[in-house]
Coordinates of C-alpha atoms and ligand atoms in Angstrom, one line a residue:
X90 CA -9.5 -70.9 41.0
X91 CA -6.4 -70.1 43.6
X92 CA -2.8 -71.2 43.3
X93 CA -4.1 -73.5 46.6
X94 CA -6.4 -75.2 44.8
X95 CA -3.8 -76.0 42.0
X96 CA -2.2 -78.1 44.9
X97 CA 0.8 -75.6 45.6
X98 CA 2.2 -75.9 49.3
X99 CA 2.8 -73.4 51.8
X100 CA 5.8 -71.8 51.5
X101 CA 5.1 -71.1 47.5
X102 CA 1.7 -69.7 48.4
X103 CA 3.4 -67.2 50.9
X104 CA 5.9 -66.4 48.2
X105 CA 2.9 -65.3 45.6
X106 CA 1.2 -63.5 48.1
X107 CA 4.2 -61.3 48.6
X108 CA 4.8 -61.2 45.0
X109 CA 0.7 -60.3 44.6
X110 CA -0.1 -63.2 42.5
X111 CA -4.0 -63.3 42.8
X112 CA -5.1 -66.1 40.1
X113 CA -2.9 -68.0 37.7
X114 CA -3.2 -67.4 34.4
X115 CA -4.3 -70.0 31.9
X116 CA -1.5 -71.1 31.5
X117 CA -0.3 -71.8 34.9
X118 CA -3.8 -73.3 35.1
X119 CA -3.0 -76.3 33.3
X120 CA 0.7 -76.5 33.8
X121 CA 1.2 -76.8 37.6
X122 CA -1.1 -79.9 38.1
X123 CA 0.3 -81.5 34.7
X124 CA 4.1 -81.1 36.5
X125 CA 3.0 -81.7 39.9
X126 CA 1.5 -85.0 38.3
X127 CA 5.0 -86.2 36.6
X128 CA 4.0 -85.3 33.1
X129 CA 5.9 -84.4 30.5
X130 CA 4.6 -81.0 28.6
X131 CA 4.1 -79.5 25.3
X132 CA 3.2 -75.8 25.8
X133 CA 2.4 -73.3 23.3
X134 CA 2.5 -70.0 25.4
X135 CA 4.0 -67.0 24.4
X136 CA 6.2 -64.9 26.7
X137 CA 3.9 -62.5 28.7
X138 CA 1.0 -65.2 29.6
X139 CA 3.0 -65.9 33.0
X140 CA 5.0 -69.3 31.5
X141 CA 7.9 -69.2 34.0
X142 CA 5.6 -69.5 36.9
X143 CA 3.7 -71.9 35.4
X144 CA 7.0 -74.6 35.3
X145 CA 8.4 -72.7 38.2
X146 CA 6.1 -73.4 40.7
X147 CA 5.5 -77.2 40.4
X148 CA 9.5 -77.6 39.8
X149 CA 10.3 -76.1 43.3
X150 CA 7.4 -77.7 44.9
X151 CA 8.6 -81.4 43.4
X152 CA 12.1 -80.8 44.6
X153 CA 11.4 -79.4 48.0
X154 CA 9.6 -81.8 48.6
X155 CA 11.1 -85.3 46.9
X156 CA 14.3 -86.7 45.2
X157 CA 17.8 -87.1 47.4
X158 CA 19.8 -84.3 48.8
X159 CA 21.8 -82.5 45.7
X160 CA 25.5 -84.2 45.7
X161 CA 28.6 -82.1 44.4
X162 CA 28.8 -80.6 41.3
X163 CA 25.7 -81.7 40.5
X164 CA 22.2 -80.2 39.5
X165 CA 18.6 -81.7 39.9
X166 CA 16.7 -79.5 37.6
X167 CA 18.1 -77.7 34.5
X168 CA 16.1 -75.3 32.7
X169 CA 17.6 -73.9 29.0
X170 CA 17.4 -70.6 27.9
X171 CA 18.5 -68.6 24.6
X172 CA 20.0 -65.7 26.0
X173 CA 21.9 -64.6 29.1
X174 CA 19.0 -62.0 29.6
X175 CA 16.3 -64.8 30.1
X176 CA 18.5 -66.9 32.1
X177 CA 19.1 -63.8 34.5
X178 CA 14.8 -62.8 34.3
X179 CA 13.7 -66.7 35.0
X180 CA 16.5 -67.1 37.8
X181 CA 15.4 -63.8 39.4
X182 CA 11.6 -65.3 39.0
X183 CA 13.0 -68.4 40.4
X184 CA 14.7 -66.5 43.6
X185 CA 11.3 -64.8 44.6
X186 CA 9.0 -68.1 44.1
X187 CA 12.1 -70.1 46.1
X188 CA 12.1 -67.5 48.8
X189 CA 10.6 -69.9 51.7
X190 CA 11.7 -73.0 50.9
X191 CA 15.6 -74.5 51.7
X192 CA 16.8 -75.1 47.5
X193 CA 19.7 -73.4 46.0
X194 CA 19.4 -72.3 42.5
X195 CA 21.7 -70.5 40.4
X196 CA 22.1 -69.3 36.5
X197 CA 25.1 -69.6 34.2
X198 CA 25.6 -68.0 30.9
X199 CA 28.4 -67.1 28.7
X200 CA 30.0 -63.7 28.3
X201 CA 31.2 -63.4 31.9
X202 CA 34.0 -65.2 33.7
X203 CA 33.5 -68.8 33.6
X204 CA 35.5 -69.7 36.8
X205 CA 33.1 -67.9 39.8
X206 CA 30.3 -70.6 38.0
X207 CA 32.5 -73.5 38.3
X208 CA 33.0 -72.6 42.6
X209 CA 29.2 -72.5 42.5
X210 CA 28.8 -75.6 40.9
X211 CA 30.9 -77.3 43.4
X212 CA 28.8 -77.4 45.9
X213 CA 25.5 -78.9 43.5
X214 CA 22.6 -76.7 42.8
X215 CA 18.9 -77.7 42.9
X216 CA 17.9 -75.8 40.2
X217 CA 20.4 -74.8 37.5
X218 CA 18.9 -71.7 34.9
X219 CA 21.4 -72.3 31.5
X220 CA 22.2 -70.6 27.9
X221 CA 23.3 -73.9 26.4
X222 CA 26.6 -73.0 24.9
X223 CA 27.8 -72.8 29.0
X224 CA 26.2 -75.6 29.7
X225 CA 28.2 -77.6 27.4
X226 CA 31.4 -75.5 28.6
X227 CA 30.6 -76.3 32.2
X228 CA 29.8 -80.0 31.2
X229 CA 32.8 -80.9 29.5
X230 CA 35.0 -79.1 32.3
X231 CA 33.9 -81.9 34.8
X232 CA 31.9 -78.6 36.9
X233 CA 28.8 -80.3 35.9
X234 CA 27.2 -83.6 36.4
X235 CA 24.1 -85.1 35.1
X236 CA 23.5 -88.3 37.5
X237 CA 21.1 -86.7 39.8
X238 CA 19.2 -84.7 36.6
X239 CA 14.9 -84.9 37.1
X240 CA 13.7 -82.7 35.2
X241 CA 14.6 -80.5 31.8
X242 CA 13.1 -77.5 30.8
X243 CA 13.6 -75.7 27.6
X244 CA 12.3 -72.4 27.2
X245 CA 11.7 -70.3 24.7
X246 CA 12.7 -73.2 22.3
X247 CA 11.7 -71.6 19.0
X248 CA 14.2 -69.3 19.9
X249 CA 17.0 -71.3 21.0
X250 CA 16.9 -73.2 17.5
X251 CA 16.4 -69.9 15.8
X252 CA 19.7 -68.5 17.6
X253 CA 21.5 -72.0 16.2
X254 CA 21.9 -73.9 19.3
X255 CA 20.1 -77.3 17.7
X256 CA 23.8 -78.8 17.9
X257 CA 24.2 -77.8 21.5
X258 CA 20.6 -79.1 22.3
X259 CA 21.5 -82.5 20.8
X260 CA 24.9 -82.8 22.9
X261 CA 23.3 -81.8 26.1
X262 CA 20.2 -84.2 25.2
X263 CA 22.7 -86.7 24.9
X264 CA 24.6 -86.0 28.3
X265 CA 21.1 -86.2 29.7
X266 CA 19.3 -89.4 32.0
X267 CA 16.8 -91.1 29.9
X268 CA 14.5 -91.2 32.8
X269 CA 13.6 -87.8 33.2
X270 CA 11.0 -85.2 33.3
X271 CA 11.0 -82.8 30.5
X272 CA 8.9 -79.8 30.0
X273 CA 9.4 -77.5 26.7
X274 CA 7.5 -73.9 26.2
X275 CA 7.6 -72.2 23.0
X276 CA 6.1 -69.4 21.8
X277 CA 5.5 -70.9 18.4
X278 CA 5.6 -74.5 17.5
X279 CA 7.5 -74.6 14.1
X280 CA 7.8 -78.3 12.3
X281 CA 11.2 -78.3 13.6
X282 CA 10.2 -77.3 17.3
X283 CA 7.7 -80.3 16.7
X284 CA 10.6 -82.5 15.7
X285 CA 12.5 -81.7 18.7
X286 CA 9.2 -81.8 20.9
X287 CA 9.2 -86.0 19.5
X288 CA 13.0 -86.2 20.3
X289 CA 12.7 -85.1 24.1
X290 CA 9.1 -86.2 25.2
X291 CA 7.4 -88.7 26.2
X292 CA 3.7 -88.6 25.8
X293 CA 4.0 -84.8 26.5
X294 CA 0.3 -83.2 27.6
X295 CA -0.5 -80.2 25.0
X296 CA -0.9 -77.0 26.3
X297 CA -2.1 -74.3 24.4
X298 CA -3.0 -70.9 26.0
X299 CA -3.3 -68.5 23.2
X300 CA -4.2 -69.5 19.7
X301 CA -1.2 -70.6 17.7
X302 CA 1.2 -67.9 16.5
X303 CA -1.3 -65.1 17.4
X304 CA -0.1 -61.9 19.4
X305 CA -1.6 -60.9 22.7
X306 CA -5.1 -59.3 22.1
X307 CA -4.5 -56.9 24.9
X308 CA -1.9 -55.1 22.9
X309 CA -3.0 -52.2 20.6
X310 CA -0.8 -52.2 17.4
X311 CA -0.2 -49.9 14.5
X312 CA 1.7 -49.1 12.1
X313 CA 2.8 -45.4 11.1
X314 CA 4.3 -45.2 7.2
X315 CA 7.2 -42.7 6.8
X316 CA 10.1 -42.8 4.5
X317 CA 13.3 -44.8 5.9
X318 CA 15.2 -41.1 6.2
X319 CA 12.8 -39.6 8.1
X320 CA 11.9 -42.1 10.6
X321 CA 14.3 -40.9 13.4
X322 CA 12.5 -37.6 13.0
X323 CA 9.1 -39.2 13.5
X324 CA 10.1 -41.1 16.4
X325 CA 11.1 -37.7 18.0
X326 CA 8.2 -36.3 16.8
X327 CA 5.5 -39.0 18.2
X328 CA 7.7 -39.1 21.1
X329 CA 6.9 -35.8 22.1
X330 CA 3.2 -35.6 20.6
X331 CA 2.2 -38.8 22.6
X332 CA 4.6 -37.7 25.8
X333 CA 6.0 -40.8 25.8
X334 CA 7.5 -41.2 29.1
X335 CA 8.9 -45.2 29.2
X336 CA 9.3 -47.1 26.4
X337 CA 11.3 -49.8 24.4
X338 CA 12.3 -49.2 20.6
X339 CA 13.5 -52.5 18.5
X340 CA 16.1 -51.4 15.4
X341 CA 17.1 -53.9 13.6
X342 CA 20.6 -53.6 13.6
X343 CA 23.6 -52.8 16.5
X344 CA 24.7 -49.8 14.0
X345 CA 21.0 -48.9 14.2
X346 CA 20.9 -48.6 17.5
X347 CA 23.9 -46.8 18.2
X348 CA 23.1 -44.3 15.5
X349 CA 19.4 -43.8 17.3
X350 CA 20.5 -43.9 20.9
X351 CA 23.5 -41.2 19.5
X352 CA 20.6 -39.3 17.7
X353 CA 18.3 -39.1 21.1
X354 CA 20.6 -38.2 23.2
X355 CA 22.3 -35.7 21.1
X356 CA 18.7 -33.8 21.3
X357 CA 19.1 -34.4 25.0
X358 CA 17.0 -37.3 25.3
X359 CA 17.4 -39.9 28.2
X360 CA 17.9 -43.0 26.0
X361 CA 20.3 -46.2 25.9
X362 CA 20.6 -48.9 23.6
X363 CA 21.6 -52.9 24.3
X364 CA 23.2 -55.1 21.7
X365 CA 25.4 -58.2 21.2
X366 CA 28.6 -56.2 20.8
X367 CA 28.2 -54.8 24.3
X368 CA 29.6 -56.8 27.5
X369 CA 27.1 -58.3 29.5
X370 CA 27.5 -55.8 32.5
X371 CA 26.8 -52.9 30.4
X372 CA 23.8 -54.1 28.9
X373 CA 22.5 -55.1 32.6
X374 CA 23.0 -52.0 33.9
X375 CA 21.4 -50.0 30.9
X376 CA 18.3 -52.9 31.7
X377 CA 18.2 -52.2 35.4
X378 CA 18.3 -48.4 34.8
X379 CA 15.5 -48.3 32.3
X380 CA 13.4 -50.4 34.7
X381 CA 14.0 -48.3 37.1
X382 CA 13.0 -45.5 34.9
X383 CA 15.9 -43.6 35.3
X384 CA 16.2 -44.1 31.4
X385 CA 13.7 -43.4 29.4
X386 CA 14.2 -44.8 26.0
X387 CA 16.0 -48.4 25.7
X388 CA 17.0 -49.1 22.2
X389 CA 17.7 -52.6 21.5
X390 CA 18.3 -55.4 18.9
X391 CA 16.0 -58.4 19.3
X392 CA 18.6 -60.9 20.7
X393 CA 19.8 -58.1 23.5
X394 CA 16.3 -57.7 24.2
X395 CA 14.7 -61.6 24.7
X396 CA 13.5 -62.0 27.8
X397 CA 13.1 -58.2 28.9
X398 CA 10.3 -58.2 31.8
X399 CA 9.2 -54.7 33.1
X400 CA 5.8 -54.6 34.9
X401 CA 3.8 -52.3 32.9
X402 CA 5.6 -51.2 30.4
X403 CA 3.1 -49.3 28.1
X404 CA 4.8 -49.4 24.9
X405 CA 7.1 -51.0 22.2
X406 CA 8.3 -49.3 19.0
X407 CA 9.5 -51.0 16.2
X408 CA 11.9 -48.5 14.7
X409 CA 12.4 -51.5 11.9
X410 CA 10.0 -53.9 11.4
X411 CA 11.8 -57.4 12.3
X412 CA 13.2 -59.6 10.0
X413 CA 11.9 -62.7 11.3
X414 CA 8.2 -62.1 11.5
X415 CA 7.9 -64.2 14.5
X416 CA 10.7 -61.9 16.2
X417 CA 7.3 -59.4 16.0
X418 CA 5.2 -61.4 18.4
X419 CA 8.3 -61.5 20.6
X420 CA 8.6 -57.8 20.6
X421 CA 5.3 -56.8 21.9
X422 CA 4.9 -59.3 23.9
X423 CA 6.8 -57.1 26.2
X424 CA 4.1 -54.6 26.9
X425 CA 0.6 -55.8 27.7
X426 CA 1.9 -58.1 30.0
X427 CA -0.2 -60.5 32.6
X428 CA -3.9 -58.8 31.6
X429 CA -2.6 -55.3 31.1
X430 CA -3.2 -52.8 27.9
X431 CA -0.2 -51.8 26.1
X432 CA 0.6 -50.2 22.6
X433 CA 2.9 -51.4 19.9
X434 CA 3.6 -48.8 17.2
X435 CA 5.9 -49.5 14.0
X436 CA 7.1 -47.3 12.0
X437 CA 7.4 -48.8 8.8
X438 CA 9.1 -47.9 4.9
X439 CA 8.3 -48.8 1.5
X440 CA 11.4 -51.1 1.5
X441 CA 9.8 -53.2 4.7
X442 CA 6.4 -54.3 3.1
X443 CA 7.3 -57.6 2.8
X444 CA 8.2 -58.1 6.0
X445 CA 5.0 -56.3 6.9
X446 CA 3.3 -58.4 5.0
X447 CA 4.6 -61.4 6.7
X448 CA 4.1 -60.4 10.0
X449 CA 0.2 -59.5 9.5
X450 CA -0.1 -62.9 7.4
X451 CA 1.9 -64.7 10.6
X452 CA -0.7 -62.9 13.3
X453 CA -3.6 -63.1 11.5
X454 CA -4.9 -59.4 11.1
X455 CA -3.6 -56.4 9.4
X456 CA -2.4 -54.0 11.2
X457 CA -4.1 -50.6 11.4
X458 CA -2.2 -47.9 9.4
X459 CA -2.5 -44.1 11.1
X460 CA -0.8 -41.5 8.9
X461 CA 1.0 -38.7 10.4
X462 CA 0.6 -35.0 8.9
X463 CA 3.7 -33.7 7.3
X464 CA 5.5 -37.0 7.6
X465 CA 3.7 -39.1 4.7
X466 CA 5.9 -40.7 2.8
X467 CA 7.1 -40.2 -0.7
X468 CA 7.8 -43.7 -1.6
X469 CA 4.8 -45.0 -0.8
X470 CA 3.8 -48.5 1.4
X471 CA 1.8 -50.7 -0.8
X472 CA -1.5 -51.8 1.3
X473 CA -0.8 -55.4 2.8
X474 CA -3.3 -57.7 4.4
X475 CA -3.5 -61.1 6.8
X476 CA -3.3 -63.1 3.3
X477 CA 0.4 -62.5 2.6
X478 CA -0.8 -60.2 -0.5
X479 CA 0.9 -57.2 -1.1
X480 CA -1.5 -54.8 -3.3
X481 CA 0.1 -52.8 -5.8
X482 CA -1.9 -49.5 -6.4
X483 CA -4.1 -49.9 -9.8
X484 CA -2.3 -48.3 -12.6
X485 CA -4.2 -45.8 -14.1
X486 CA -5.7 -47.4 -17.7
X487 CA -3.6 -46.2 -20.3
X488 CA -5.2 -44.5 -23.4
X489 CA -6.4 -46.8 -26.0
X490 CA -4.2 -45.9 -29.1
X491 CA -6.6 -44.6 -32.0
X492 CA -4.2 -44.9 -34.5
X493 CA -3.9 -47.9 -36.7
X494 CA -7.6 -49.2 -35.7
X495 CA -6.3 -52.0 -33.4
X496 CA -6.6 -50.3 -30.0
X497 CA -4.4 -50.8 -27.6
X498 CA -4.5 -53.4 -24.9
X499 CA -6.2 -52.1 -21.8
X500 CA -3.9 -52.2 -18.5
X501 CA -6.9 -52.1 -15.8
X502 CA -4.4 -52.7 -12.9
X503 CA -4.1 -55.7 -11.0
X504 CA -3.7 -57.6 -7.8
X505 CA -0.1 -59.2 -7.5
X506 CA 1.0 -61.2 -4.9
X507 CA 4.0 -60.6 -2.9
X508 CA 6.3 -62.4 -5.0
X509 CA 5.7 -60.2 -7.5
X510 CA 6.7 -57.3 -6.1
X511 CA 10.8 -56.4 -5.4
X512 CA 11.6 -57.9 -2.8
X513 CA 12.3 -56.0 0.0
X514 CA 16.0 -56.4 1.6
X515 CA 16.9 -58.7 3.1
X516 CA 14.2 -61.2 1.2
X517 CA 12.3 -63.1 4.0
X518 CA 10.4 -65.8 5.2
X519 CA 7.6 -65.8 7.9
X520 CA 9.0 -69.0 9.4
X521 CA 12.6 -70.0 8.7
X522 CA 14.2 -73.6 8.5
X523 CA 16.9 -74.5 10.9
X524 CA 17.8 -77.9 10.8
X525 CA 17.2 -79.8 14.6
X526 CA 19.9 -81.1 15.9
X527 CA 22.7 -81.0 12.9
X528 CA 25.9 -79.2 12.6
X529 CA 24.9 -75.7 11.3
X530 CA 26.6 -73.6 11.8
X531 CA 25.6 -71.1 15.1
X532 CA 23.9 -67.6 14.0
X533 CA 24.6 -65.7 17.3
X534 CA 25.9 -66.8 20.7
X535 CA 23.7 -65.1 23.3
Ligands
LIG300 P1 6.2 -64.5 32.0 O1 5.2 -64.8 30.8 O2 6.5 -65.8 32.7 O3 7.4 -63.8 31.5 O4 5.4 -63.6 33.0 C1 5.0 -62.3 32.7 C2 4.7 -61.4 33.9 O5 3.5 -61.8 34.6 C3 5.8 -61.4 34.9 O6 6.1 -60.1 35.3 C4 5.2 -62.2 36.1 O7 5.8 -61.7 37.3 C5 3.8 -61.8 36.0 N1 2.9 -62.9 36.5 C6 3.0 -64.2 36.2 N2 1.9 -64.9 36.8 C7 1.2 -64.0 37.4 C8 -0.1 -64.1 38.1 N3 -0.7 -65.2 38.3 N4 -0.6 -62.9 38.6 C9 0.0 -61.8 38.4 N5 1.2 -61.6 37.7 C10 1.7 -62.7 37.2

């Protein structure tokens, strides 16, 4: 199969073959004739499996080639994204796939100067990449109209709910022409993504490129256990034992990545961190510089890091196992990218086995544990498996008393479920509720 025989025209077929797009992947397989068509779309595909081409293409090829010239201010295609990061990735995507045909196409976010976006706008744009807290913004500042709106696209969708932007969603949704084409890609499809999915669609096609919640299989994972204290130390340690030359570490928090990128670079290590409390031009140029491998370590928090897209990056540490197990899949779904290999490597404590568990019980396998000499840890990680259990070591049986002929009650160990084991902190849940389309209140704005 060729991208010709999808039905793409010339100009976008030039644009691949510069770009060195061969075949499409599955997903862009199903997806470009499905939009080409006029259908509405339901697609499970998680980042990495070449989704933005797959709505990409057909949306360029459908406005290039139908649908009234774009009037002022307003915008004929609109694609959401959770985080400035994404909208910058799929709008630089966008660019190189646009490259020979005559559309304009721009991105907004929040976090930089609203007022050069509004100029933009003036003029209409074909194809408009959003963070839907701007959108709004831009909407109810008159820079934006609707009336000429063909087609939606949300991407990333589990995310944008999980970031809190269900209310934002809804008032957009609302600003929105009925009669429209809408297109949603998710990496997981939660009840409240499906809830959404009946809100926005109409008789959506289902797409569904890798099985459901499931990490790419051409990642290796494992997990290294150490004790919390020590893990900076290992990370040096692997670092150099593995010669490590790119590579992206996930902490969990904006204090844990200063404190590594502080701890790296004070041993002289090339290394950089990206989180929310950092303005948007830093944490570009600290992006741009590690993919152009002029940094070698790029620490970041999972929000900074959604939508990260380096060609062949070979491997993601988890310096802290994520919180939301489904934040995991995210994570290494930025190495092993498009039919490449890559490596994921956590390095996890005794006070992260639940989350372990939930992450090998949300991916289906359980992830292959490689001790490292000297660094074995003295609170030990209880053994976890794809079934959510977390195995407590058998206590050794105790003596049976001799005294008083009753004998005492044999403890022969047992198998306990993760509930019955202290909770790790903060407690967890493999999939977390956010209400669709109430008035929560908004985790983090991208
Ligand atoms: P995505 O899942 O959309 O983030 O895409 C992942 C990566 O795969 C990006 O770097 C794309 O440029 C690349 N890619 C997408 N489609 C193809 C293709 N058909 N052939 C080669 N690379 C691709």
């Amino acid at each position: 199969m060729t991208f010709a025989t999808l039905g793409l025209i010339e100009p976008l077929l030039r644009s691949l073959e510069t770009l060195g797009y061969q075949t499409p992947t599955p997903v862009q397989a199903q997806a470009i004739p499905a939009v080409l068509a006029g259908r509405d779309l339901m697609a499970a595909a998680q980042t990495g499996t070449g989704k933005t081409a797959g709505f990409a293409l057909p949306l360029l090829q459908l406005l290039a080639m139908e649908g009234p010239k774009v009037t002022a201010n307003s915008v004929r295609a609109l694609i959401l994204v959770p985080t400035r990061e994404l909208a910058e990735q799929v709008h630089e995507a966008i660019r190189q796939y646009a490259e020979n045909l005559p559309l304009r196409t721009y991105a907004v976010y929040g976090g930089v100067s609203i007022n050069p976006q509004m100029m933009k706008l003036r003029s209409g744009v074909d194809l408009l990449v959003a963070t839907p807290g701007r959108l709004l913004d831009l909407f109810r500042q008159n820079a934006l109209k609707f009336n000429q709106l063909q087609t939606l696209v949300l991407d990333e969708a589990d995310r944008m709910l999980d970031l809190g932007f269900s209310e934002e969603l809804a008032n957009i949704y609302r600003a929105l022409p009925k009669k429209r084409q809408t297109l949603l890609f998710s990496a997981t499809f939660s009840d409240d993504i499906r809830l959404l999915a009946g809100q926005m669609l109409n008789d959506p096609l289902s797409i569904e490129v890798s099985p459901r919640n499931v990490a790419a299989s051409t990642v290796k994972q494992w997990i290294v256990t150490v004790d919390k204290k020590r893990k900076p130390e290992l990370f040096v340690h692997l670092m150099r034992k593995g010669k490590w030359k790119q590579v992206l570490v996930f902490a969990k928090t904006r204090n844990g990545v200063d404190a590594l990128v502080e701890k790296l670079q004070g041993l002289g290590i090339n290394a950089d961190g990206i989180h929310g409390d950092k303005p948007q031009a830093t944490r570009q140029r600290a992006l741009d510089r590690f993919k152009a491998s002029e940094v070698q370590i790029l620490v970041a928090t999972d929000v900074a890091a959604r939508g990260l897209d380096i060609e062949d990056l070979p491997l993601v540490v988890n310096f802290d196992l994520p919180i939301v197990a489904e934040d995991y899949i995210h994570r290494i779904g930025r190495t092993g990218r498009a039919g490449a290999t890559g490596e994921a490597i956590s390095l996890v404590c005794a006070d992260e086995v639940n989350l372990l568990s939930a992450i090998e019980m949300l991916t289906r396998q359980t992830l292959k544990r490689q001790n490292e000499p000297d660094f074995e840890p003295e609170h030990r990680v209880p053994d976890t498996d794809a079934s959510g259990q977390v195995m407590k070591k058998p206590k050794k049986p105790k003596k049976p008393k001799v005294s008083g002929g009753g004998g005492g009650k044999r403890n022969l160990g047992k198998w306990v479920d993760s509930g019955e084991v202290a909770p790790a902190e903060p407690s967890i849940k493999p999939v977390r509720k956010v209400p669709v389309f109430n008035t929560g209140p908004r985790k983090r704005k991208p």
